[in-house]
Amino acid sequence: MEQFDVIIIGAGAAGLFCAAQAGQRGRRVLLLDNGKKPGRKILMSGGGRCNFTNLYTEPAAYLSHNPHFCKSALARYTQWDFIDLVNRHGIAWHEKTLGQLFCDESAQQIVDLLLAECEKGKVTLRLRSEVLNVARDDSGYTLQLNGSTVQAEKLVIASGGLSMPGLGATPFGYKSRNSLA
Ligand SMILES: Cc1cc2nc3c(=O)[nH]c(=O)nc-3n(C[C@H](O)[C@H](O)[C@H](O)COP(=O)(O)OP(=O)(O)OC[C@H]3O[C@@H](n4cnc5c(N)ncnc54)[C@H](O)[C@@H]3O)c2cc1C
């Protein structure tokens, strides 16, 4: 059975970013997705140019049951950190209305940025991976995939919401919330 420190389910914006961060902090990361390509929703975002952040991002702009979460998250990583990352990858961008920032060329550049950051963190990306079962015990999580079994101390579910089912969206995250809590 293959062993990792962290397994992340879902290679969308959240899963790719999380995997890159964990990998670059020295964790052995397995990133799983049921689709053929990572970041498919990103490719559609912003009309194909990805509105990747907003100059005026602040906790008050978010609706949440837990407003403190946005405060703590944005205290640790801001829009300026992401703009800096985009600049380091040489991606040209422009501001539209109300502080919205878009790639000049294509949303593919943001997917490529996230994949390059994952590569820097030595993340193992496994596409077309269906999670058939998740079992939890004292040592962590054991996942039965189509064709293999993998184990990790930590599990991150970043399988996204239900918009655009044609792009691989599933209710996996909503269901797991109850069964794995
Ligand atoms: C048309 C459109 C335009 C948008 N434009 C913008 C924009 O310009 N700027 C912006 O910030 N946001 C935009 N959004 C919203 C943004 O795209 C999403 O909020 C974001 O992509 C969500 O990322 P995520 O990682 O949470 O989920 P997702 O991108 O949905 O990723 C989840 C991944 O998990 C995989 N998955 C699901 N279930 C399983 C399973 N059981 N096993 C394995 N893998 C699984 C899916 O295949 C998918 O790849 C737009 C959305 C749409 C639909």
PDB file of C-alpha atoms and ligand atoms in Angstrom:
ATOM      1  CA  MET A   1       0.000   0.000   0.000  1.00  0.00           C
ATOM      2  CA  GLU A   2       1.404   3.418  -0.947  1.00  0.00           C
ATOM      3  CA  GLN A   3       1.955   5.815   1.930  1.00  0.00           C
ATOM      4  CA  PHE A   4       1.709   9.640   1.856  1.00  0.00           C
ATOM      5  CA  ASP A   5       1.614  12.388   4.467  1.00  0.00           C
ATOM      6  CA  VAL A   6      -1.378  14.085   2.835  1.00  0.00           C
ATOM      7  CA  ILE A   7      -3.961  12.950   0.297  1.00  0.00           C
ATOM      8  CA  ILE A   8      -6.030  15.648  -1.393  1.00  0.00           C
ATOM      9  CA  ILE A   9      -9.190  14.737  -3.281  1.00  0.00           C
ATOM     10  CA  GLY A  10      -9.894  17.175  -6.127  1.00  0.00           C
ATOM     11  CA  ALA A  11      -7.410  18.923  -8.414  1.00  0.00           C
ATOM     12  CA  GLY A  12      -9.366  22.144  -8.840  1.00  0.00           C
ATOM     13  CA  ALA A  13      -8.183  25.566  -7.693  1.00  0.00           C
ATOM     14  CA  ALA A  14      -8.384  24.652  -3.998  1.00  0.00           C
ATOM     15  CA  GLY A  15      -6.787  21.211  -4.255  1.00  0.00           C
ATOM     16  CA  LEU A  16      -3.939  22.341  -6.534  1.00  0.00           C
ATOM     17  CA  PHE A  17      -3.079  25.277  -4.297  1.00  0.00           C
ATOM     18  CA  CYS A  18      -3.285  23.189  -1.124  1.00  0.00           C
ATOM     19  CA  ALA A  19      -1.127  20.439  -2.666  1.00  0.00           C
ATOM     20  CA  ALA A  20       1.541  22.938  -3.744  1.00  0.00           C
ATOM     21  CA  GLN A  21       1.675  24.501  -0.274  1.00  0.00           C
ATOM     22  CA  ALA A  22       1.866  21.162   1.551  1.00  0.00           C
ATOM     23  CA  GLY A  23       4.444  19.766  -0.888  1.00  0.00           C
ATOM     24  CA  GLN A  24       6.648  22.824  -0.629  1.00  0.00           C
ATOM     25  CA  ARG A  25       6.548  22.421   3.163  1.00  0.00           C
ATOM     26  CA  GLY A  26       8.089  18.973   2.765  1.00  0.00           C
ATOM     27  CA  ARG A  27       4.972  16.794   2.938  1.00  0.00           C
ATOM     28  CA  ARG A  28       4.608  13.779   0.629  1.00  0.00           C
ATOM     29  CA  VAL A  29       1.414  14.714  -1.191  1.00  0.00           C
ATOM     30  CA  LEU A  30      -0.928  12.680  -3.381  1.00  0.00           C
ATOM     31  CA  LEU A  31      -3.425  14.773  -5.363  1.00  0.00           C
ATOM     32  CA  LEU A  32      -6.340  12.816  -6.833  1.00  0.00           C
ATOM     33  CA  ASP A  33      -8.922  13.820  -9.410  1.00  0.00           C
ATOM     34  CA  ASN A  34     -11.634  11.850 -11.166  1.00  0.00           C
ATOM     35  CA  GLY A  35     -11.165  13.817 -14.397  1.00  0.00           C
ATOM     36  CA  LYS A  36      -8.749  13.690 -17.311  1.00  0.00           C
ATOM     37  CA  LYS A  37      -7.304  17.160 -16.660  1.00  0.00           C
ATOM     38  CA  PRO A  38      -6.646  19.267 -13.551  1.00  0.00           C
ATOM     39  CA  GLY A  39      -8.211  22.700 -13.023  1.00  0.00           C
ATOM     40  CA  ARG A  40     -11.001  22.344 -15.564  1.00  0.00           C
ATOM     41  CA  LYS A  41     -13.239  24.923 -13.869  1.00  0.00           C
ATOM     42  CA  ILE A  42     -10.369  27.415 -13.802  1.00  0.00           C
ATOM     43  CA  LEU A  43     -10.142  27.131 -17.594  1.00  0.00           C
ATOM     44  CA  MET A  44     -13.744  28.331 -17.899  1.00  0.00           C
ATOM     45  CA  SER A  45     -13.391  31.053 -15.302  1.00  0.00           C
ATOM     46  CA  GLY A  46     -13.516  34.715 -16.184  1.00  0.00           C
ATOM     47  CA  GLY A  47     -14.647  33.928 -19.728  1.00  0.00           C
ATOM     48  CA  GLY A  48     -11.423  31.953 -20.288  1.00  0.00           C
ATOM     49  CA  ARG A  49      -9.121  34.608 -18.805  1.00  0.00           C
ATOM     50  CA  CYS A  50      -9.631  33.785 -15.095  1.00  0.00           C
ATOM     51  CA  ASN A  51     -10.535  36.614 -12.753  1.00  0.00           C
ATOM     52  CA  PHE A  52      -7.774  35.369 -10.425  1.00  0.00           C
ATOM     53  CA  THR A  53      -8.130  37.894  -7.605  1.00  0.00           C
ATOM     54  CA  ASN A  54      -9.489  41.293  -6.650  1.00  0.00           C
ATOM     55  CA  LEU A  55      -7.494  44.295  -5.486  1.00  0.00           C
ATOM     56  CA  TYR A  56     -10.074  45.053  -2.796  1.00  0.00           C
ATOM     57  CA  THR A  57     -10.288  41.565  -1.257  1.00  0.00           C
ATOM     58  CA  GLU A  58     -11.034  41.818   2.460  1.00  0.00           C
ATOM     59  CA  PRO A  59     -12.867  39.718   5.059  1.00  0.00           C
ATOM     60  CA  ALA A  60     -15.952  41.971   4.969  1.00  0.00           C
ATOM     61  CA  ALA A  61     -16.495  41.056   1.302  1.00  0.00           C
ATOM     62  CA  TYR A  62     -17.260  37.400   2.178  1.00  0.00           C
ATOM     63  CA  LEU A  63     -20.558  35.892   3.333  1.00  0.00           C
ATOM     64  CA  SER A  64     -19.874  33.137   5.843  1.00  0.00           C
ATOM     65  CA  HIS A  65     -21.347  31.353   8.847  1.00  0.00           C
ATOM     66  CA  ASN A  66     -17.906  31.864  10.377  1.00  0.00           C
ATOM     67  CA  PRO A  67     -16.620  35.352   9.505  1.00  0.00           C
ATOM     68  CA  HIS A  68     -13.495  34.753  11.603  1.00  0.00           C
ATOM     69  CA  PHE A  69     -12.362  32.107   9.146  1.00  0.00           C
ATOM     70  CA  CYS A  70     -11.997  34.748   6.390  1.00  0.00           C
ATOM     71  CA  LYS A  71     -10.125  37.021   8.780  1.00  0.00           C
ATOM     72  CA  SER A  72      -7.592  34.371   9.722  1.00  0.00           C
ATOM     73  CA  ALA A  73      -7.227  33.023   6.160  1.00  0.00           C
ATOM     74  CA  LEU A  74      -6.682  36.481   4.677  1.00  0.00           C
ATOM     75  CA  ALA A  75      -4.297  37.439   7.460  1.00  0.00           C
ATOM     76  CA  ARG A  76      -2.021  34.595   6.323  1.00  0.00           C
ATOM     77  CA  TYR A  77      -2.345  34.908   2.540  1.00  0.00           C
ATOM     78  CA  THR A  78      -3.617  38.003   0.759  1.00  0.00           C
ATOM     79  CA  GLN A  79      -4.421  39.041  -2.789  1.00  0.00           C
ATOM     80  CA  TRP A  80      -0.975  40.677  -2.843  1.00  0.00           C
ATOM     81  CA  ASP A  81       0.686  37.314  -2.183  1.00  0.00           C
ATOM     82  CA  PHE A  82      -1.166  35.809  -5.141  1.00  0.00           C
ATOM     83  CA  ILE A  83      -0.409  38.793  -7.389  1.00  0.00           C
ATOM     84  CA  ASP A  84       3.254  38.375  -6.444  1.00  0.00           C
ATOM     85  CA  LEU A  85       3.070  34.681  -7.431  1.00  0.00           C
ATOM     86  CA  VAL A  86       1.421  35.553 -10.763  1.00  0.00           C
ATOM     87  CA  ASN A  87       4.160  38.125 -11.426  1.00  0.00           C
ATOM     88  CA  ARG A  88       6.911  35.628 -10.559  1.00  0.00           C
ATOM     89  CA  HIS A  89       5.449  33.306 -13.210  1.00  0.00           C
ATOM     90  CA  GLY A  90       5.612  36.131 -15.761  1.00  0.00           C
ATOM     91  CA  ILE A  91       1.847  36.175 -16.375  1.00  0.00           C
ATOM     92  CA  ALA A  92       0.635  39.475 -17.810  1.00  0.00           C
ATOM     93  CA  TRP A  93      -2.624  40.740 -16.320  1.00  0.00           C
ATOM     94  CA  HIS A  94      -4.956  43.720 -16.359  1.00  0.00           C
ATOM     95  CA  GLU A  95      -7.579  45.255 -14.095  1.00  0.00           C
ATOM     96  CA  LYS A  96     -11.171  45.364 -15.252  1.00  0.00           C
ATOM     97  CA  THR A  97     -13.846  47.111 -13.240  1.00  0.00           C
ATOM     98  CA  LEU A  98     -13.938  47.220  -9.422  1.00  0.00           C
ATOM     99  CA  GLY A  99     -10.449  45.805  -8.899  1.00  0.00           C
ATOM    100  CA  GLN A 100     -11.030  42.526 -10.766  1.00  0.00           C
ATOM    101  CA  LEU A 101      -7.746  41.143 -12.156  1.00  0.00           C
ATOM    102  CA  PHE A 102      -7.698  38.950 -15.296  1.00  0.00           C
ATOM    103  CA  CYS A 103      -4.938  37.256 -17.317  1.00  0.00           C
ATOM    104  CA  ASP A 104      -4.179  39.125 -20.539  1.00  0.00           C
ATOM    105  CA  GLU A 105      -3.948  35.827 -22.407  1.00  0.00           C
ATOM    106  CA  SER A 106      -5.591  32.741 -20.935  1.00  0.00           C
ATOM    107  CA  ALA A 107      -6.822  31.010 -17.787  1.00  0.00           C
ATOM    108  CA  GLN A 108      -4.560  28.111 -18.834  1.00  0.00           C
ATOM    109  CA  GLN A 109      -1.695  30.229 -17.475  1.00  0.00           C
ATOM    110  CA  ILE A 110      -3.178  30.026 -13.963  1.00  0.00           C
ATOM    111  CA  VAL A 111      -3.562  26.238 -14.273  1.00  0.00           C
ATOM    112  CA  ASP A 112       0.055  26.029 -15.487  1.00  0.00           C
ATOM    113  CA  LEU A 113       1.177  28.201 -12.554  1.00  0.00           C
ATOM    114  CA  LEU A 114      -0.554  25.895 -10.058  1.00  0.00           C
ATOM    115  CA  LEU A 115       0.865  22.772 -11.729  1.00  0.00           C
ATOM    116  CA  ALA A 116       4.378  24.263 -11.699  1.00  0.00           C
ATOM    117  CA  GLU A 117       4.013  25.058  -7.997  1.00  0.00           C
ATOM    118  CA  CYS A 118       2.861  21.452  -7.392  1.00  0.00           C
ATOM    119  CA  GLU A 119       5.888  20.175  -9.301  1.00  0.00           C
ATOM    120  CA  LYS A 120       8.117  22.355  -7.127  1.00  0.00           C
ATOM    121  CA  GLY A 121       6.568  20.592  -4.108  1.00  0.00           C
ATOM    122  CA  LYS A 122       7.080  17.142  -5.725  1.00  0.00           C
ATOM    123  CA  VAL A 123       3.330  16.484  -5.590  1.00  0.00           C
ATOM    124  CA  THR A 124       2.141  13.193  -7.095  1.00  0.00           C
ATOM    125  CA  LEU A 125      -0.854  14.006  -9.308  1.00  0.00           C
ATOM    126  CA  ARG A 126      -3.090  11.098 -10.234  1.00  0.00           C
ATOM    127  CA  LEU A 127      -5.899  11.795 -12.700  1.00  0.00           C
ATOM    128  CA  ARG A 128      -8.854   9.541 -13.585  1.00  0.00           C
ATOM    129  CA  SER A 129      -8.775   8.399  -9.956  1.00  0.00           C
ATOM    130  CA  GLU A 130     -12.079   7.436  -8.480  1.00  0.00           C
ATOM    131  CA  VAL A 131     -12.324   7.182  -4.694  1.00  0.00           C
ATOM    132  CA  LEU A 132     -14.395   4.084  -3.970  1.00  0.00           C
ATOM    133  CA  ASN A 133     -14.092   4.036  -0.197  1.00  0.00           C
ATOM    134  CA  VAL A 134     -12.500   6.022   2.648  1.00  0.00           C
ATOM    135  CA  ALA A 135     -11.790   4.356   5.995  1.00  0.00           C
ATOM    136  CA  ARG A 136     -10.504   6.192   9.033  1.00  0.00           C
ATOM    137  CA  ASP A 137      -8.544   4.752  11.950  1.00  0.00           C
ATOM    138  CA  ASP A 138      -5.990   5.959  14.532  1.00  0.00           C
ATOM    139  CA  SER A 139      -3.164   6.143  11.973  1.00  0.00           C
ATOM    140  CA  GLY A 140      -5.142   8.187   9.451  1.00  0.00           C
ATOM    141  CA  TYR A 141      -7.076   7.499   6.272  1.00  0.00           C
ATOM    142  CA  THR A 142      -7.071   4.550   3.881  1.00  0.00           C
ATOM    143  CA  LEU A 143      -8.538   5.172   0.446  1.00  0.00           C
ATOM    144  CA  GLN A 144      -9.650   2.488  -1.945  1.00  0.00           C
ATOM    145  CA  LEU A 145      -9.161   3.800  -5.481  1.00  0.00           C
ATOM    146  CA  ASN A 146      -9.973   2.206  -8.793  1.00  0.00           C
ATOM    147  CA  GLY A 147      -6.899  -0.030  -8.985  1.00  0.00           C
ATOM    148  CA  SER A 148      -4.957   0.751  -5.799  1.00  0.00           C
ATOM    149  CA  THR A 149      -5.094   1.456  -2.079  1.00  0.00           C
ATOM    150  CA  VAL A 150      -3.385   4.518  -0.581  1.00  0.00           C
ATOM    151  CA  GLN A 151      -2.889   5.699   2.981  1.00  0.00           C
ATOM    152  CA  ALA A 152      -2.105   9.039   4.643  1.00  0.00           C
ATOM    153  CA  GLU A 153      -2.163  10.691   8.019  1.00  0.00           C
ATOM    154  CA  LYS A 154      -4.124  13.683   6.653  1.00  0.00           C
ATOM    155  CA  LEU A 155      -6.960  13.884   4.151  1.00  0.00           C
ATOM    156  CA  VAL A 156      -8.148  17.070   2.451  1.00  0.00           C
ATOM    157  CA  ILE A 157     -11.449  17.016   0.601  1.00  0.00           C
ATOM    158  CA  ALA A 158     -11.347  19.689  -2.108  1.00  0.00           C
ATOM    159  CA  SER A 159     -13.852  18.109  -4.456  1.00  0.00           C
ATOM    160  CA  GLY A 160     -15.657  21.388  -5.085  1.00  0.00           C
ATOM    161  CA  GLY A 161     -19.300  22.316  -5.370  1.00  0.00           C
ATOM    162  CA  LEU A 162     -21.975  21.037  -7.694  1.00  0.00           C
ATOM    163  CA  SER A 163     -21.801  23.692 -10.421  1.00  0.00           C
ATOM    164  CA  MET A 164     -20.871  22.415 -13.889  1.00  0.00           C
ATOM    165  CA  PRO A 165     -21.474  18.653 -13.390  1.00  0.00           C
ATOM    166  CA  GLY A 166     -20.124  18.143 -16.920  1.00  0.00           C
ATOM    167  CA  LEU A 167     -16.687  19.085 -15.547  1.00  0.00           C
ATOM    168  CA  GLY A 168     -16.615  16.287 -12.975  1.00  0.00           C
ATOM    169  CA  ALA A 169     -18.505  17.922 -10.086  1.00  0.00           C
ATOM    170  CA  THR A 170     -19.827  15.393  -7.559  1.00  0.00           C
ATOM    171  CA  PRO A 171     -21.529  15.630  -4.131  1.00  0.00           C
ATOM    172  CA  PHE A 172     -18.549  13.752  -2.623  1.00  0.00           C
ATOM    173  CA  GLY A 173     -17.559  16.617  -0.305  1.00  0.00           C
ATOM    174  CA  TYR A 174     -21.077  17.136   1.037  1.00  0.00           C
ATOM    175  CA  LYS A 175     -21.513  13.431   1.755  1.00  0.00           C
ATOM    176  CA  SER A 176     -18.062  12.990   3.335  1.00  0.00           C
ATOM    177  CA  ARG A 177     -18.697  15.848   5.743  1.00  0.00           C
ATOM    178  CA  ASN A 178     -21.095  13.631   7.686  1.00  0.00           C
ATOM    179  CA  SER A 179     -19.484  10.225   7.238  1.00  0.00           C
ATOM    180  CA  LEU A 180     -15.884  11.267   8.097  1.00  0.00           C
ATOM    181  CA  ALA A 181     -16.491  13.917  10.759  1.00  0.00           C
TER     182      ALA A 181
HETATM  183  C1  LIG B   1     -18.427  29.584 -15.736  1.00  0.00           C
HETATM  184  C2  LIG B   1     -17.682  29.901 -14.455  1.00  0.00           C
HETATM  185  C3  LIG B   1     -16.896  31.051 -14.387  1.00  0.00           C
HETATM  186  C4  LIG B   1     -16.187  31.349 -13.210  1.00  0.00           C
HETATM  187  N1  LIG B   1     -15.364  32.450 -13.171  1.00  0.00           N
HETATM  188  C5  LIG B   1     -14.627  32.685 -12.069  1.00  0.00           C
HETATM  189  C6  LIG B   1     -13.654  33.729 -12.040  1.00  0.00           C
HETATM  190  O1  LIG B   1     -13.406  34.395 -13.042  1.00  0.00           O
HETATM  191  N2  LIG B   1     -12.961  33.940 -10.877  1.00  0.00           N
HETATM  192  C7  LIG B   1     -13.164  33.155  -9.757  1.00  0.00           C
HETATM  193  O2  LIG B   1     -12.492  33.377  -8.728  1.00  0.00           O
HETATM  194  N3  LIG B   1     -14.050  32.138  -9.772  1.00  0.00           N
HETATM  195  C8  LIG B   1     -14.765  31.891 -10.897  1.00  0.00           C
HETATM  196  N4  LIG B   1     -15.642  30.846 -10.915  1.00  0.00           N
HETATM  197  C9  LIG B   1     -15.753  30.012  -9.716  1.00  0.00           C
HETATM  198  C10 LIG B   1     -14.502  29.131  -9.637  1.00  0.00           C
HETATM  199  O3  LIG B   1     -14.278  28.526 -10.893  1.00  0.00           O
HETATM  200  C11 LIG B   1     -14.711  28.079  -8.563  1.00  0.00           C
HETATM  201  O4  LIG B   1     -15.059  28.696  -7.347  1.00  0.00           O
HETATM  202  C12 LIG B   1     -13.453  27.278  -8.335  1.00  0.00           C
HETATM  203  O5  LIG B   1     -12.928  26.789  -9.539  1.00  0.00           O
HETATM  204  C13 LIG B   1     -13.768  26.159  -7.395  1.00  0.00           C
HETATM  205  O6  LIG B   1     -12.562  25.457  -7.152  1.00  0.00           O
HETATM  206  P1  LIG B   1     -12.562  24.164  -6.266  1.00  0.00           P
HETATM  207  O7  LIG B   1     -11.169  23.649  -6.268  1.00  0.00           O
HETATM  208  O8  LIG B   1     -13.219  24.433  -4.958  1.00  0.00           O
HETATM  209  O9  LIG B   1     -13.557  23.146  -7.011  1.00  0.00           O
HETATM  210  P2  LIG B   1     -13.545  22.539  -8.495  1.00  0.00           P
HETATM  211  O10 LIG B   1     -12.882  23.430  -9.469  1.00  0.00           O
HETATM  212  O11 LIG B   1     -14.946  22.108  -8.761  1.00  0.00           O
HETATM  213  O12 LIG B   1     -12.596  21.269  -8.353  1.00  0.00           O
HETATM  214  C14 LIG B   1     -13.004  20.104  -7.723  1.00  0.00           C
HETATM  215  C15 LIG B   1     -12.321  18.946  -8.422  1.00  0.00           C
HETATM  216  O13 LIG B   1     -12.659  17.764  -7.722  1.00  0.00           O
HETATM  217  C16 LIG B   1     -12.913  16.747  -8.644  1.00  0.00           C
HETATM  218  N5  LIG B   1     -13.800  15.780  -7.999  1.00  0.00           N
HETATM  219  C17 LIG B   1     -15.099  15.931  -7.637  1.00  0.00           C
HETATM  220  N6  LIG B   1     -15.550  14.821  -7.042  1.00  0.00           N
HETATM  221  C18 LIG B   1     -14.512  13.933  -7.024  1.00  0.00           C
HETATM  222  C19 LIG B   1     -14.369  12.599  -6.554  1.00  0.00           C
HETATM  223  N7  LIG B   1     -15.393  11.941  -5.968  1.00  0.00           N
HETATM  224  N8  LIG B   1     -13.163  11.985  -6.709  1.00  0.00           N
HETATM  225  C20 LIG B   1     -12.119  12.635  -7.298  1.00  0.00           C
HETATM  226  N9  LIG B   1     -12.206  13.911  -7.761  1.00  0.00           N
HETATM  227  C21 LIG B   1     -13.400  14.553  -7.628  1.00  0.00           C
HETATM  228  C22 LIG B   1     -13.544  17.452  -9.848  1.00  0.00           C
HETATM  229  O14 LIG B   1     -13.352  16.736 -11.044  1.00  0.00           O
HETATM  230  C23 LIG B   1     -12.777  18.760  -9.871  1.00  0.00           C
HETATM  231  O15 LIG B   1     -11.639  18.697 -10.707  1.00  0.00           O
HETATM  232  C24 LIG B   1     -16.326  30.512 -12.080  1.00  0.00           C
HETATM  233  C25 LIG B   1     -17.108  29.364 -12.152  1.00  0.00           C
HETATM  234  C26 LIG B   1     -17.784  29.039 -13.331  1.00  0.00           C
HETATM  235  C27 LIG B   1     -18.612  27.781 -13.382  1.00  0.00           C
END
